[in-house]
Tab-separated table of C-alpha atoms in Angstrom:
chain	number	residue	atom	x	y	z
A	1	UNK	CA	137.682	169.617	-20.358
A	2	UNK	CA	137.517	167.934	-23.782
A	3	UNK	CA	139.716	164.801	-24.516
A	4	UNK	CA	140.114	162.805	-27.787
A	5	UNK	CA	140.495	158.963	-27.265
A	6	UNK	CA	141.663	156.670	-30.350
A	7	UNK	CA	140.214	153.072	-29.324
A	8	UNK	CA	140.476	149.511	-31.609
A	9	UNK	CA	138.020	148.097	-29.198
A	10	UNK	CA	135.115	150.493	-27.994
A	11	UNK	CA	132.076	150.252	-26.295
A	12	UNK	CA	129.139	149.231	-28.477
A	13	UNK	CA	127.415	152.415	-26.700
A	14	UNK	CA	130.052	154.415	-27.288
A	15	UNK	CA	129.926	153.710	-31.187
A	16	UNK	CA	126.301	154.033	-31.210
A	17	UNK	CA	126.404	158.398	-29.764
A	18	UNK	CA	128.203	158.607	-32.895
A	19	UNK	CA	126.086	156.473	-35.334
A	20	UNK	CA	122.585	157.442	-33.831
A	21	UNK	CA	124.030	161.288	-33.839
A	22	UNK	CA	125.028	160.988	-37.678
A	23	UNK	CA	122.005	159.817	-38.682
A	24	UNK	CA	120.120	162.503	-36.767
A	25	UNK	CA	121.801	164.812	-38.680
A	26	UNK	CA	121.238	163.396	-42.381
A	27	UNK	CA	117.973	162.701	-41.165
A	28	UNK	CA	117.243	166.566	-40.621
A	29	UNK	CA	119.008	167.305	-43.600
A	30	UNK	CA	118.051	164.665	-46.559
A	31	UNK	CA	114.922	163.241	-45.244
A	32	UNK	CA	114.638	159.448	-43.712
A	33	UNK	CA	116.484	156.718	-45.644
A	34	UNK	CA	113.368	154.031	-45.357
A	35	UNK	CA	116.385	151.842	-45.674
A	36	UNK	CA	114.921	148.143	-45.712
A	37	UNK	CA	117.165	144.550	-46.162
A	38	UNK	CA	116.948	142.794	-49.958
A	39	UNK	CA	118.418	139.864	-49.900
A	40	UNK	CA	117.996	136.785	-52.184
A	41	UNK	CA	119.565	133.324	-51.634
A	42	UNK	CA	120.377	130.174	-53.768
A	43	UNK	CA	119.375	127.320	-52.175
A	44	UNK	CA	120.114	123.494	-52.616
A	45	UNK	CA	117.192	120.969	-53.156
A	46	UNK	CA	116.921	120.818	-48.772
A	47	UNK	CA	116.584	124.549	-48.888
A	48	UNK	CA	120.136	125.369	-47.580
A	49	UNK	CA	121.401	128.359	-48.492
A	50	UNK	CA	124.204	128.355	-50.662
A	51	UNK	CA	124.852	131.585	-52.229
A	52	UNK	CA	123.348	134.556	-52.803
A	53	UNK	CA	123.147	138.465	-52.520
A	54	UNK	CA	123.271	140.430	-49.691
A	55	UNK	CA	122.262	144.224	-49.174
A	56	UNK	CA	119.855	147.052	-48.561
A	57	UNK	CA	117.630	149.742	-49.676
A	58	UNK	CA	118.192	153.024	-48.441
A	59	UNK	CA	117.345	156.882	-49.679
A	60	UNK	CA	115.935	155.068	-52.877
A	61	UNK	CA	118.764	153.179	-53.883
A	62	UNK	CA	119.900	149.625	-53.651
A	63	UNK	CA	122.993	148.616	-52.297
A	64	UNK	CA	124.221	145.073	-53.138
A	65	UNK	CA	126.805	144.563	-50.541
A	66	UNK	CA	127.843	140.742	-51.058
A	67	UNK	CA	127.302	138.300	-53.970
A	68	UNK	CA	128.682	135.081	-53.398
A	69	UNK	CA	128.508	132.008	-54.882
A	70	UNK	CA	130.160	128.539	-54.742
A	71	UNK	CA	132.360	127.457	-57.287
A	72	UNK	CA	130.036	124.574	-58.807
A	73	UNK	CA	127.755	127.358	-59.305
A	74	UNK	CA	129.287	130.481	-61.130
A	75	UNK	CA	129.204	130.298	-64.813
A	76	UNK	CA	125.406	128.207	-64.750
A	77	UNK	CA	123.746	132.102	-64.746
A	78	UNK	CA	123.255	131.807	-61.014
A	79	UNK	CA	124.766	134.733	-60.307
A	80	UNK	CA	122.877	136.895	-63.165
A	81	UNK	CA	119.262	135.453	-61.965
A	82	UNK	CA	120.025	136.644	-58.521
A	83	UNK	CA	121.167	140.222	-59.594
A	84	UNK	CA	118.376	140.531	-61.866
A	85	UNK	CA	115.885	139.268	-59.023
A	86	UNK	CA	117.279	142.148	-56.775
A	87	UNK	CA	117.465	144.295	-59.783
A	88	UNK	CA	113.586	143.617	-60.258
A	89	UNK	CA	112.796	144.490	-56.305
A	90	UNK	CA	114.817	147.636	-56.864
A	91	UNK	CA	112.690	148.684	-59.719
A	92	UNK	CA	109.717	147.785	-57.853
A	93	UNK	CA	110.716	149.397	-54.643
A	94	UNK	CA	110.349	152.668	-57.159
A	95	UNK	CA	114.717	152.645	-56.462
A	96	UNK	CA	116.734	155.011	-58.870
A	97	UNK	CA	119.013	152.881	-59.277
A	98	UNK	CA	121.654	150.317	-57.743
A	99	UNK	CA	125.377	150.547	-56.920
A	100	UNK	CA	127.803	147.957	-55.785
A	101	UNK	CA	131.727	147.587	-55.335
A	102	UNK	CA	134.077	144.929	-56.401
A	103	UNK	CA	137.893	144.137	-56.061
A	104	UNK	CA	139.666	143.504	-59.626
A	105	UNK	CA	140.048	140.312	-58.877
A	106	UNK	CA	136.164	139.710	-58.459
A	107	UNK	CA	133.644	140.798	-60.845
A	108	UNK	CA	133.884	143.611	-62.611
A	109	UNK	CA	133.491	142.226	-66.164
A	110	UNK	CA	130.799	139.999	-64.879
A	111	UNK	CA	128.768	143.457	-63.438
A	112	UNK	CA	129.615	145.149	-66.416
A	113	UNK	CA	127.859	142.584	-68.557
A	114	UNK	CA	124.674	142.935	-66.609
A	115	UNK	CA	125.105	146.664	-67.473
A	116	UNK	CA	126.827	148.525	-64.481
A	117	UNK	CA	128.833	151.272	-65.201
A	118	UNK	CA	132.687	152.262	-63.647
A	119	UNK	CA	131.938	155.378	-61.697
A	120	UNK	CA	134.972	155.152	-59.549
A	121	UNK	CA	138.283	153.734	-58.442
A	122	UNK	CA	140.596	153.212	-55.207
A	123	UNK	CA	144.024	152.549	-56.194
A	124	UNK	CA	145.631	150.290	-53.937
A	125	UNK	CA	142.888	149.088	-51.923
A	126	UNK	CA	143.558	146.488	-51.007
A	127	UNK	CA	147.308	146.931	-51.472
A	128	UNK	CA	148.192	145.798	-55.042
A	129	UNK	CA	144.908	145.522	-56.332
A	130	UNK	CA	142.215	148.086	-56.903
A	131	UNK	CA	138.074	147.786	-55.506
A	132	UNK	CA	135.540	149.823	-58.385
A	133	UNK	CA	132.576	150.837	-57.892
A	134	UNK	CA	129.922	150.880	-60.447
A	135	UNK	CA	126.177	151.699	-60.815
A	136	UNK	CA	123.394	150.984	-62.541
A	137	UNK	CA	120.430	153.532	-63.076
A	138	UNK	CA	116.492	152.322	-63.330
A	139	UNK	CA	115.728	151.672	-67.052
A	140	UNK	CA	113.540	154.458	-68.580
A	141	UNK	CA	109.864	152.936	-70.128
C-alpha cells in the first residue's frame, strides 16, 4: 500500500530517490547538463575572499546564483568586473547565454545596465517585495 508523507526534516537519502530520479529523467529526455561550478571572488591584498559571484553552468547556460559584495566595495566597478569575468567564461564555455534573479530591493537597475533583460516577475515574493528574473543572451560576432 502507497502512503504520502509531508516531512520539514527528511532523510538526506530520502531527498536524494527523488533528486537522482529527476535527473534520470531529464537526462533521458534533454541530454546531460555538463553542469560545472563558475565562480569568481574579490579578494583583499592577503587573498581573503571578500565578495564575489557564485553559480554554475548547466545545459549551456550560466546561472549566477549569488553576487555579493561588501559595502566599501559596490559602486568602485567591482561588481561589473566580476559579472563581466563570468560573462567572459560563459562565452567561452560556448554558453547561450546567462540568467540570474534579484529581489527589487537588490539589483535590478545595476543588471540591467550590464545589459540583462526582465523576462519575468513573482509578485509578492518575498511578501511585499517582488524577485525578477532577467537574462542575457551571448553577443552575436
Amino acid at each position: 500500500m502507497l502512503t504520502l508523507s509531508l516531512e520539514t526534516t527528511p532523510a538526506p537519502a530520502d531527498e536524494q530517490v527523488v533528486l537522482k530520479g529527476l535527473r534520470a529523467f531529464n537526462v533521458s529526455v534533454i541530454g546531460d547538463p555538463h553542469e560545472r561550478p563558475v565562480n569568481v571572488f574579490a579578494r583583499d591584498g592577503e587573498g581573503r575572499v571578500v565578495g564575489g559571484l557564485v553559480g554554475h553552468i548547466k545545459w549551456r547556460w550560466l546561472y549566477v546564483a549569488k553576487l555579493w559584495l561588501p559595502d566599501s566595495l559596490r559602486g568602485t566597478g567591482t561588481g561589473t568586473k566580476l559579472m563581466r569575468m563570468a560573462e567572459e567564461h560563459a562565452w567561452k564555455e560556448d554558453c547561450l547565454g546567462v540568467h540570474l534573479d534579484t529581489f527589487e530591493y537588490q539589483a535590478l537597475p545595476f543588471y540591467q545596465k550590464l545589459g540583462y533583460e526582465l523576462f519575468g516577475t513573482l509578485e509578492g515574493y518575498p511578501p511585499g517585495y517582488r524577485q525578477y528574473y532577467l537574462k542575457k543572451t551571448r553577443p552575436t560576432s
